[in-house]
Coordinates of C-alpha atoms and ligand atoms in Angstrom, one line a residue:
X17 CA 129.3 87.6 90.3
X18 CA 130.8 88.0 93.7
X19 CA 127.7 87.4 95.9
X20 CA 129.9 86.0 98.6
X21 CA 132.4 88.9 98.7
X22 CA 133.7 89.0 102.2
X23 CA 134.2 92.2 104.1
X24 CA 137.8 92.3 105.1
X25 CA 138.0 92.5 108.9
X26 CA 141.3 94.3 109.0
X27 CA 141.9 96.1 105.7
X28 CA 145.3 95.7 104.2
X29 CA 146.5 97.2 101.0
X30 CA 149.5 98.9 99.5
X31 CA 148.6 102.3 100.9
X32 CA 148.4 100.9 104.4
X33 CA 151.7 99.2 103.8
X34 CA 153.3 102.5 102.9
X35 CA 151.9 104.2 105.9
X36 CA 153.0 101.4 108.2
X37 CA 156.5 101.6 106.7
X38 CA 156.6 105.4 107.2
X39 CA 155.5 105.1 110.8
X40 CA 158.0 102.3 111.5
X41 CA 160.9 104.2 109.9
X42 CA 159.7 107.3 111.9
X43 CA 159.3 109.3 108.7
X44 CA 156.0 110.3 110.3
X45 CA 154.6 110.2 113.8
X46 CA 151.0 110.7 112.7
X47 CA 148.8 110.2 109.7
X48 CA 147.0 113.2 108.1
X49 CA 144.8 112.6 105.1
X50 CA 142.3 114.8 103.3
X51 CA 139.3 114.4 101.0
X52 CA 139.6 117.2 98.4
X53 CA 136.4 117.4 96.3
X54 CA 135.9 120.2 93.8
X55 CA 132.5 121.8 94.6
X56 CA 131.2 121.6 91.0
X57 CA 128.7 118.7 91.3
X58 CA 127.4 116.1 93.6
X59 CA 129.4 113.2 94.9
X60 CA 129.0 109.7 93.5
X61 CA 129.8 106.2 94.7
X62 CA 133.4 106.6 93.4
X63 CA 133.9 109.5 95.7
X64 CA 132.5 107.3 98.5
X65 CA 135.4 105.0 98.0
X66 CA 137.8 107.8 98.4
X67 CA 135.9 109.1 101.4
X68 CA 136.0 105.6 103.0
X69 CA 139.7 105.4 102.4
X70 CA 140.8 108.8 103.6
X71 CA 138.5 109.1 106.6
X72 CA 138.8 105.4 107.3
X73 CA 142.6 105.7 107.5
X74 CA 142.4 108.5 110.0
X75 CA 139.9 106.6 112.1
X76 CA 142.1 103.4 112.1
X77 CA 145.4 105.2 112.8
X78 CA 143.8 107.3 115.5
X79 CA 143.3 104.1 117.4
X80 CA 146.8 102.9 117.1
X81 CA 148.3 106.4 117.5
X82 CA 146.2 108.1 120.1
X83 CA 146.9 111.8 120.8
X84 CA 149.3 112.0 117.8
X85 CA 147.2 114.5 115.8
X86 CA 146.2 111.9 113.3
X87 CA 143.3 113.3 111.3
X88 CA 141.4 113.7 108.0
X89 CA 140.4 117.1 106.5
X90 CA 137.6 118.0 104.2
X91 CA 139.0 120.5 101.8
X92 CA 137.2 122.1 98.9
X93 CA 139.4 122.4 95.9
X94 CA 137.8 125.6 94.8
X95 CA 140.3 126.9 92.3
X96 CA 137.9 127.2 89.3
X97 CA 135.3 129.9 90.1
X98 CA 133.4 129.3 86.8
X99 CA 131.9 125.9 87.8
X100 CA 131.8 126.0 91.5
X101 CA 129.0 126.8 93.9
X102 CA 128.1 126.9 97.6
X103 CA 125.1 124.7 96.9
X104 CA 127.4 121.9 95.9
X105 CA 129.5 122.5 99.0
X106 CA 126.4 122.0 101.2
X107 CA 125.4 118.8 99.3
X108 CA 128.9 117.4 99.6
X109 CA 129.1 118.0 103.4
X110 CA 125.8 116.4 103.9
X111 CA 126.9 113.4 101.9
X112 CA 130.1 112.9 103.8
X113 CA 128.2 113.0 107.1
X114 CA 125.5 110.7 105.9
X115 CA 128.2 108.2 104.9
X116 CA 129.1 108.2 108.6
X117 CA 132.3 110.4 108.6
X118 CA 133.2 113.6 110.3
X119 CA 136.1 115.8 109.3
X120 CA 138.7 117.0 111.8
X121 CA 139.4 120.2 109.8
X122 CA 137.4 122.1 107.3
X123 CA 139.3 124.1 104.6
X124 CA 139.2 125.6 101.2
X125 CA 142.0 125.9 98.8
X126 CA 141.0 129.5 98.6
X127 CA 142.0 129.9 102.2
X128 CA 145.6 129.8 100.9
X129 CA 145.3 132.1 97.9
X130 CA 147.4 134.8 99.6
X131 CA 150.1 132.3 100.4
X132 CA 150.0 130.8 96.9
X133 CA 150.5 134.3 95.5
X134 CA 153.4 134.9 97.7
X135 CA 154.9 131.5 96.7
X136 CA 154.4 132.5 93.1
X137 CA 156.6 135.5 93.7
X138 CA 159.1 133.4 95.4
X139 CA 159.3 131.0 92.4
X140 CA 159.8 134.0 90.1
X141 CA 162.6 135.4 92.3
X142 CA 164.3 132.0 92.2
X143 CA 164.1 131.9 88.5
X144 CA 161.6 129.1 88.5
X145 CA 158.6 130.8 87.1
X146 CA 157.8 133.4 84.5
X147 CA 154.9 135.3 83.0
X148 CA 154.1 134.1 79.6
X149 CA 152.0 136.1 77.1
X150 CA 151.4 133.5 74.5
X151 CA 147.7 132.8 73.7
X152 CA 146.2 129.5 75.0
X153 CA 146.4 128.1 71.4
X154 CA 150.0 129.1 71.1
X155 CA 150.9 127.6 74.5
X156 CA 149.3 124.3 73.3
X157 CA 151.2 124.4 70.0
X158 CA 154.5 125.2 71.7
X159 CA 154.1 122.3 74.1
X160 CA 154.7 119.7 71.4
X161 CA 153.4 116.2 71.9
X162 CA 154.6 112.8 73.3
X163 CA 156.9 112.3 70.3
X164 CA 157.9 115.9 69.8
X165 CA 159.7 118.1 72.3
X166 CA 158.2 121.5 73.0
X167 CA 159.6 124.9 72.0
X168 CA 160.6 127.6 74.5
X169 CA 158.1 130.4 74.9
X170 CA 159.6 133.7 73.6
X171 CA 158.8 135.1 77.1
X172 CA 160.7 132.5 79.0
X173 CA 163.7 134.7 79.6
X174 CA 161.9 137.7 81.0
X175 CA 163.8 139.3 83.9
X176 CA 162.8 138.7 87.5
X177 CA 161.8 142.4 87.7
X178 CA 159.6 142.3 84.7
X179 CA 158.0 139.0 85.8
X180 CA 157.3 140.4 89.3
X181 CA 155.8 143.6 87.8
X182 CA 153.6 141.7 85.4
X183 CA 152.5 139.2 88.0
X184 CA 151.4 141.9 90.4
X185 CA 149.6 143.8 87.6
X186 CA 147.8 140.5 86.7
X187 CA 146.6 140.4 90.3
X188 CA 145.5 144.0 90.2
X189 CA 143.3 143.3 87.3
X190 CA 145.2 145.3 84.6
X191 CA 144.8 142.6 82.0
X192 CA 142.0 140.7 80.4
X193 CA 141.4 136.9 80.7
X194 CA 144.0 135.0 78.8
X195 CA 146.4 137.9 78.2
X196 CA 149.1 136.5 80.5
X197 CA 149.7 133.4 82.6
X198 CA 152.2 132.5 85.2
X199 CA 154.2 129.4 84.2
X200 CA 156.7 127.2 85.9
X201 CA 160.1 127.1 84.2
X202 CA 160.9 123.5 84.1
X203 CA 161.7 121.6 80.9
X204 CA 160.0 121.9 77.5
X205 CA 161.5 118.6 76.3
X206 CA 160.5 116.5 79.3
X207 CA 159.0 113.2 78.5
X208 CA 156.3 114.0 81.0
X209 CA 154.1 116.5 79.3
X210 CA 153.0 117.9 82.7
X211 CA 156.6 119.1 83.2
X212 CA 156.7 121.3 80.0
X213 CA 156.5 124.7 81.7
X214 CA 153.0 124.0 83.2
X215 CA 150.6 126.9 83.9
X216 CA 150.5 128.0 87.6
X217 CA 148.1 130.9 87.4
X218 CA 145.6 132.3 84.9
X219 CA 143.5 135.4 84.7
X220 CA 139.7 134.9 85.3
X221 CA 137.6 137.9 85.9
X222 CA 134.9 135.8 87.6
X223 CA 133.3 136.2 91.0
X224 CA 134.4 133.3 93.3
X225 CA 131.8 131.8 95.7
X226 CA 134.2 132.2 98.7
X227 CA 136.5 135.1 97.9
X228 CA 134.1 137.2 95.9
X229 CA 135.8 139.8 93.7
X230 CA 139.1 139.8 95.7
X231 CA 141.0 137.8 93.1
X232 CA 141.0 137.9 89.3
X233 CA 143.9 135.4 89.0
X234 CA 143.4 131.8 90.1
X235 CA 145.9 129.1 90.7
X236 CA 145.8 125.8 88.7
X237 CA 145.1 122.5 90.4
X238 CA 148.6 121.2 90.0
X239 CA 150.0 124.3 91.9
X240 CA 147.2 124.7 94.4
X241 CA 146.9 121.1 95.4
X242 CA 150.4 120.3 96.7
X243 CA 150.6 123.7 98.4
X244 CA 147.3 123.1 100.2
X245 CA 148.4 119.6 101.3
X246 CA 151.7 120.9 102.6
X247 CA 150.2 123.9 104.5
X248 CA 147.8 121.5 106.2
X249 CA 150.5 119.1 107.1
X250 CA 149.0 116.3 105.0
X251 CA 151.3 113.2 105.2
X252 CA 149.7 111.0 102.6
X253 CA 147.9 112.6 99.7
X254 CA 145.8 110.0 98.1
X255 CA 144.3 110.4 94.7
X256 CA 143.2 108.3 91.7
X257 CA 145.4 106.8 89.0
X258 CA 144.7 109.5 86.4
X259 CA 146.9 111.8 88.5
X260 CA 150.0 109.6 88.2
X261 CA 151.7 111.9 85.7
X262 CA 150.9 114.9 87.9
X263 CA 153.0 113.5 90.7
X264 CA 156.3 114.7 89.3
X265 CA 154.9 118.2 89.2
X266 CA 153.4 117.8 92.7
X267 CA 156.9 117.0 93.9
X268 CA 158.5 119.8 91.9
X269 CA 156.2 122.4 93.6
X270 CA 156.8 121.1 97.1
X271 CA 160.6 120.8 96.6
X272 CA 160.9 124.3 95.2
X273 CA 159.0 125.8 98.1
X274 CA 159.5 123.7 101.2
X275 CA 162.6 125.6 102.4
X276 CA 161.1 129.0 101.9
X277 CA 157.6 128.1 103.1
X278 CA 158.6 125.9 106.1
X279 CA 155.8 123.5 105.5
X280 CA 154.9 121.4 108.5
X281 CA 155.2 118.2 106.5
X282 CA 156.5 116.9 103.2
X283 CA 153.5 115.3 101.7
X284 CA 153.7 112.5 99.1
X285 CA 151.1 111.6 96.6
X286 CA 149.9 108.0 96.1
X287 CA 147.5 106.9 93.4
X288 CA 145.0 104.1 93.7
X289 CA 142.5 102.7 91.2
X290 CA 139.3 104.6 90.8
X291 CA 136.0 102.7 91.4
X292 CA 134.2 101.9 88.2
X293 CA 130.8 100.2 88.1
X294 CA 129.1 98.6 85.2
X295 CA 125.6 99.7 83.9
X296 CA 126.1 103.2 85.1
X297 CA 128.0 106.5 84.6
X298 CA 130.2 108.1 87.1
X299 CA 131.9 111.2 85.8
X300 CA 130.4 114.5 87.1
X301 CA 130.2 115.8 83.5
X302 CA 128.0 112.9 82.4
X303 CA 125.9 113.0 85.6
X304 CA 125.4 116.7 84.9
X305 CA 124.3 115.9 81.4
X306 CA 121.7 113.4 82.7
X307 CA 120.4 115.9 85.2
X308 CA 120.4 119.0 82.9
X309 CA 119.0 117.1 80.0
X310 CA 116.1 115.9 82.3
X311 CA 116.9 112.3 81.6
X312 CA 116.5 111.8 85.3
X313 CA 114.5 113.7 87.9
X314 CA 117.4 115.4 89.6
X315 CA 120.7 114.8 91.3
X316 CA 119.0 112.6 93.9
X317 CA 117.2 110.5 91.3
X318 CA 117.4 106.9 92.7
X319 CA 118.6 105.7 89.3
X320 CA 121.9 107.6 89.7
X321 CA 125.0 106.4 91.5
X322 CA 125.2 109.7 93.3
X323 CA 125.3 109.6 97.1
X324 CA 122.1 111.7 97.1
X325 CA 120.4 109.3 94.7
X326 CA 121.5 106.2 96.5
X327 CA 120.3 107.6 99.8
X328 CA 116.9 108.5 98.3
X329 CA 116.7 105.1 96.8
X330 CA 117.0 103.7 100.4
X331 CA 120.5 102.2 100.2
X332 CA 122.1 102.4 103.7
X333 CA 125.4 104.0 104.4
X334 CA 126.6 100.8 106.0
X335 CA 126.0 98.9 102.8
X336 CA 128.1 101.5 100.8
X337 CA 130.9 101.3 103.4
X338 CA 130.9 97.5 103.4
X339 CA 130.8 97.5 99.6
X340 CA 133.8 99.9 99.4
X341 CA 135.7 97.8 101.9
X342 CA 135.0 94.7 99.8
X343 CA 136.3 96.3 96.6
X344 CA 139.6 97.2 98.4
X345 CA 142.4 99.5 97.3
X346 CA 144.2 98.4 94.2
X347 CA 146.8 99.8 91.8
X348 CA 145.1 98.7 88.6
X349 CA 141.8 100.0 87.3
X350 CA 138.9 97.5 86.9
X351 CA 135.2 97.5 86.8
X352 CA 133.1 96.2 89.6
X353 CA 129.8 94.4 89.0
X354 CA 126.7 96.2 90.3
X355 CA 125.6 92.8 91.8
X356 CA 128.4 93.2 94.3
X357 CA 126.8 96.4 95.6
X358 CA 123.4 94.8 95.6
X359 CA 124.8 91.9 97.7
X360 CA 125.9 94.3 100.4
X361 CA 122.6 96.2 100.3
X362 CA 120.6 93.0 100.8
X363 CA 123.1 91.8 103.4
X364 CA 122.5 94.9 105.5
X365 CA 118.7 95.2 105.0
X366 CA 118.1 91.6 105.8
X367 CA 118.9 92.4 109.4
X368 CA 117.2 95.8 109.4
X369 CA 114.0 95.7 107.4
X370 CA 110.8 94.2 108.9
X371 CA 108.8 91.9 106.6
X372 CA 105.4 93.0 105.5
X373 CA 103.0 92.2 102.6
X374 CA 102.3 94.3 99.6
X375 CA 100.6 93.6 96.4
X376 CA 102.1 95.4 93.4
X377 CA 99.6 94.4 90.7
X378 CA 96.4 93.4 92.4
X379 CA 94.0 90.7 91.4
X380 CA 90.9 90.2 93.5
X381 CA 90.1 86.9 95.1
X382 CA 86.7 86.3 96.7
X383 CA 86.6 83.4 99.2
X384 CA 83.0 82.2 98.7
X385 CA 82.8 80.2 102.0
X386 CA 84.2 82.9 104.1
X387 CA 81.4 85.0 105.8
X388 CA 80.8 88.4 104.5
X389 CA 81.6 91.2 106.9
X390 CA 83.9 88.9 109.1
X391 CA 87.4 90.0 109.9
X392 CA 90.1 87.9 111.6
X393 CA 93.1 89.6 112.9
X394 CA 95.9 87.3 112.2
X395 CA 99.3 87.5 113.9
X396 CA 102.2 87.9 111.5
X397 CA 105.9 88.1 112.5
X398 CA 108.0 91.0 111.2
X399 CA 111.1 88.8 111.2
X400 CA 112.1 85.5 109.7
X401 CA 113.5 82.8 112.0
X402 CA 117.1 83.5 111.0
X403 CA 117.0 87.2 112.1
X404 CA 117.3 87.4 115.8
X405 CA 114.6 90.0 116.3
X406 CA 111.1 89.9 117.6
X407 CA 108.0 91.7 116.8
X408 CA 104.6 91.1 115.2
X409 CA 101.6 92.9 113.9
X410 CA 98.0 92.0 113.0
X411 CA 96.9 91.6 109.5
X412 CA 93.2 91.6 108.7
X413 CA 91.9 88.6 106.9
X414 CA 88.6 89.2 105.0
X415 CA 86.3 87.5 102.4
X416 CA 87.8 89.6 99.6
X417 CA 91.6 89.8 99.2
X418 CA 94.1 90.9 96.6
X419 CA 96.9 88.7 95.4
X420 CA 99.6 89.4 92.8
X421 CA 98.5 89.0 89.2
X422 CA 101.7 87.0 88.7
X423 CA 100.6 84.5 91.3
X424 CA 97.7 83.2 89.2
X425 CA 97.9 81.3 85.9
X426 CA 94.9 80.2 83.9
X427 CA 96.9 77.4 82.2
X428 CA 99.7 76.6 84.6
X429 CA 102.8 74.7 83.6
X430 CA 103.7 71.6 85.5
X431 CA 106.2 73.4 87.8
X432 CA 103.9 76.3 88.7
X433 CA 103.1 76.0 92.4
X434 CA 101.0 79.1 92.8
X435 CA 97.3 79.6 92.2
X436 CA 95.5 78.1 89.2
X437 CA 92.0 76.7 88.5
X438 CA 91.5 73.7 90.8
X439 CA 94.8 74.2 92.5
X440 CA 95.5 74.9 96.2
X441 CA 97.9 77.4 97.6
X442 CA 98.7 78.7 101.1
X443 CA 98.1 82.3 101.9
X444 CA 101.0 83.5 104.0
X445 CA 100.1 83.6 107.7
X446 CA 96.6 82.5 106.8
X447 CA 94.6 79.7 105.2
X448 CA 94.8 77.3 102.3
X449 CA 92.6 78.3 99.4
X450 CA 91.6 76.5 96.2
X451 CA 90.6 78.4 93.0
X452 CA 87.1 77.3 92.0
X453 CA 86.3 79.7 89.2
X454 CA 87.4 82.8 87.5
X455 CA 85.5 85.9 86.2
X456 CA 86.7 87.4 82.9
X457 CA 86.1 90.7 81.2
X458 CA 84.9 91.1 77.6
X459 CA 88.4 90.6 76.2
X460 CA 89.0 87.5 78.2
X461 CA 91.3 88.9 80.9
X462 CA 90.8 87.4 84.4
X463 CA 89.4 90.1 86.6
X464 CA 88.5 88.1 89.6
X465 CA 89.1 84.8 91.2
X466 CA 86.6 82.8 93.1
X467 CA 88.0 80.5 95.7
X468 CA 87.1 78.4 98.8
X469 CA 89.2 78.1 101.9
X470 CA 89.7 74.9 103.9
X471 CA 87.8 75.5 107.1
X472 CA 89.3 72.4 108.7
X473 CA 92.9 73.6 108.4
X474 CA 93.8 76.2 111.0
X475 CA 96.1 79.1 110.3
X476 CA 99.7 77.9 110.2
X477 CA 98.8 74.2 110.3
X478 CA 100.1 71.6 107.9
X479 CA 97.4 69.2 106.9
X480 CA 98.6 65.6 107.1
X481 CA 99.1 63.9 103.8
X482 CA 98.5 66.9 101.7
X483 CA 101.3 68.7 100.1
X484 CA 100.7 72.4 99.4
X485 CA 103.9 73.6 97.8
X486 CA 103.2 77.3 97.1
X487 CA 102.8 80.1 99.6
X488 CA 101.8 83.5 98.3
X489 CA 101.3 86.9 99.9
X490 CA 98.0 88.8 99.9
X491 CA 96.4 91.9 101.3
X492 CA 92.8 92.4 102.5
X493 CA 90.7 94.1 99.8
X494 CA 88.6 96.0 102.3
X495 CA 91.3 96.9 104.8
X496 CA 94.5 98.1 103.2
X497 CA 96.4 101.2 102.2
X498 CA 97.1 102.4 98.7
X499 CA 100.5 103.4 97.4
X500 CA 102.5 104.3 94.4
X501 CA 105.6 102.1 94.0
X502 CA 108.6 103.0 91.9
X503 CA 110.6 100.1 90.6
X504 CA 114.2 100.8 89.7
X505 CA 116.5 98.9 87.4
X506 CA 120.0 99.6 86.0
X507 CA 120.4 103.1 84.6
X508 CA 122.0 101.7 81.4
X509 CA 121.3 98.7 79.2
X510 CA 124.9 98.5 78.3
X511 CA 127.4 97.0 80.7
X512 CA 130.0 99.4 79.5
X513 CA 128.6 102.5 77.8
X514 CA 130.6 104.2 75.0
X515 CA 133.4 106.1 76.5
X516 CA 133.6 108.9 73.8
X517 CA 133.4 112.5 74.8
X518 CA 130.1 113.0 73.2
X519 CA 126.7 112.2 74.5
X520 CA 126.7 108.8 72.9
X521 CA 126.1 107.2 76.3
X522 CA 122.6 108.7 76.3
X523 CA 121.6 106.1 73.8
X524 CA 122.4 103.4 76.3
X525 CA 119.9 104.7 78.9
X526 CA 117.6 101.9 80.0
X527 CA 114.0 103.0 79.2
X528 CA 112.7 100.7 82.0
X529 CA 115.1 102.0 84.6
X530 CA 112.1 103.5 86.3
X531 CA 108.7 101.9 86.3
X532 CA 105.9 103.6 88.3
X533 CA 103.1 101.4 89.6
X534 CA 100.0 103.1 91.0
X535 CA 97.1 101.5 92.9
X536 CA 99.4 99.1 94.7
X537 CA 97.8 97.6 97.8
X538 CA 99.8 97.4 101.1
X539 CA 98.8 95.8 104.3
X540 CA 97.1 98.0 106.8
X541 CA 100.0 98.3 109.2
X542 CA 101.9 100.4 106.6
X543 CA 99.4 103.2 106.9
X544 CA 101.5 104.4 109.8
X545 CA 104.9 104.4 108.2
X546 CA 107.0 107.5 108.0
X547 CA 109.1 108.7 105.1
X548 CA 112.5 106.9 105.3
X549 CA 111.1 103.7 106.8
X550 CA 112.4 100.6 105.1
X551 CA 110.7 97.3 104.7
X552 CA 111.0 94.0 102.9
X553 CA 107.8 93.4 100.9
X554 CA 107.7 89.7 101.1
X555 CA 108.8 87.9 97.9
X556 CA 109.4 91.3 96.1
X557 CA 112.4 93.1 97.5
X558 CA 113.4 95.9 99.9
X559 CA 111.5 99.2 99.8
X560 CA 111.7 102.6 101.4
X561 CA 108.9 105.2 101.9
X562 CA 110.2 108.0 99.7
X563 CA 111.7 110.8 101.8
X564 CA 110.3 113.6 99.6
X565 CA 107.2 112.4 98.0
X566 CA 105.6 109.9 100.5
X567 CA 102.8 111.5 102.7
X568 CA 100.3 109.9 105.1
X569 CA 97.4 108.9 102.9
X570 CA 99.5 109.2 99.7
X571 CA 102.3 106.7 100.2
X572 CA 105.2 106.4 97.7
X573 CA 107.7 103.6 97.9
X574 CA 111.0 103.1 96.1
X575 CA 112.3 99.7 95.5
X576 CA 115.8 99.6 96.9
X577 CA 116.8 96.2 95.6
X578 CA 115.1 93.0 94.5
X579 CA 115.5 89.9 96.7
X580 CA 117.4 88.0 94.1
X581 CA 119.5 88.9 91.2
X582 CA 116.7 88.8 88.5
X583 CA 118.7 91.2 86.4
X584 CA 121.4 88.8 85.3
X585 CA 118.8 86.2 84.4
X586 CA 116.6 88.7 82.4
X587 CA 119.7 89.8 80.5
X588 CA 120.5 86.2 79.5
X589 CA 117.0 85.7 78.1
Ligands
LIG11 P1 134.8 112.8 88.3 O1 136.2 112.6 87.6 O2 134.1 111.5 88.6 O3 134.0 113.7 87.6 P2 136.4 114.3 90.0 O4 137.6 113.5 90.1 O5 136.4 115.5 89.1 O6 135.1 113.4 89.7 P3 136.8 115.5 92.5 O7 135.8 116.4 93.2 O8 138.0 116.2 91.9 O9 135.9 114.8 91.4 O10 137.2 114.3 93.4 C1 137.5 114.3 94.8 C2 138.3 113.1 95.1 O11 137.5 111.9 94.8 C3 139.6 113.0 94.3 O12 140.6 112.7 95.2 C4 139.3 111.9 93.3 O13 140.5 111.3 93.0 C5 138.3 111.0 94.1 N1 137.5 110.3 93.1 C6 136.8 110.8 92.1 N2 136.2 109.8 91.4 C7 136.6 108.6 92.0 C8 136.3 107.2 91.7 N3 135.5 106.8 90.7 N4 136.9 106.3 92.6 C9 137.6 106.7 93.6 N5 137.9 108.0 93.9 C10 137.4 108.9 93.1
LIG12 MG1 138.3 113.7 87.8

């Protein structure tokens, strides 16, 4: 586990090396990147890595190249009207902004549909594209496979006139879905399957969320993406490794259009390793399955690695950015340990979250020698000594208190330093108490602890010659606030879930990934907290008042992260 993973001060990686070379050789005078999500789902932490890289590059190079026009665009890659939606666009924009980035240009691939059509005609006229009337299944069959070269489509030699006529009639809506496609005329025997006369356009009589009914033919990703990049003057088009084979086609499209189209730049595609995390799933398809199958409570369920889920969980954008920086940009795929993310969450919240006391599973303690009806307002610091912040609040101390069930043991082992019959413990910010007796219910469960406090020892004092090893947290039983607390663990029990296409991964869902506790007792000061406020509940972890469900008088808290990595330990057992 990389719990000491450093945040690189000045990032350096192969992409930055390439950019530096390009600038030095004067191939470019500015850096223009883009983040090109398809609006067909919500973003996840993998996308965050791409966002941090693309927007981060623009931010960095803007500093070294002021007034150069260095920038990063947000572009929706909206070429598939079947799966895409405005709702997803809104969610994605909110996520990018929440992560701390702002785009310098906002576009849609559909902004360029008219240009793309015109370029399609140009390719036809230059003998580089043709209308093919094979069925989808036939096209697949004709393509061959890695070992077998493909066969030429019988429509490959159609005349330019016929192709132009068919292409324009495709646009006009004269044909049904699947009747014709526009294909690039490249090489059916190419070792790279992507180059075997790839499809450029297909017919889809589907309303598009941006262009409505204007189009019934839609460009394919491999055609639309390089053109969009080139029109926007993108200099470095960064994507993940699975697009490595698409690069040749990307270059083919640009090379065959650049002279005609007079693009403002000649973009190049560079691939980096996608972010993978253990104990979770990241593909949109699987996330969709979890949401639609009601395995989680929605796209923003705090168990999910979606940006919306992590935000609801209480994870800060700073920790996600620091985490992404620590992972770095590599050329080989690997899986990152969730503990590395947890490290950055704790690292950030340690400085930001005031410390308070909360009892998750309450057990009543009655201090027999403390006067009934008396309340002492004890001063408690919000911050530990090593956080350079100040601030205190008063916590009421009363005769009846709650402590954590786990902080009491009827028959303690030798190394148990918390409360037990006859044993003494320190109450945080308060007195020393000794357990004198217990009250049990009919089935022998301890329901109440009787105790005495040491009247001689003042709050915060260390009695000479008496070692009290344990300090536990507590909450007044008569002056507190009630809350529901949601404890989260890893989404999956398997480090690496089955990768098959089917829903097998659903079997790996951790049934304890969400545990809801009700009747938790929080110290009085939390009665005033607002949704979105974060705290450290001493000895338990970092928590946030849920943005949606927490209301004054009916508080709901999410556990963001535990204080230590108890997960790894629990797994070993
Ligand atoms: P997924 O494959 O996870 O379902 P996607 O690739 O279909 O997502 P897009 O909307 O096409 O999602 O992605 C937008 C950008 O984010 C692309 O440039 C893509 O390469 C990048 N991206 C997607 N997943 C990851 C990841 N796990 N790590 C880094 N970048 C990613
Ligand atoms: Mg993908």
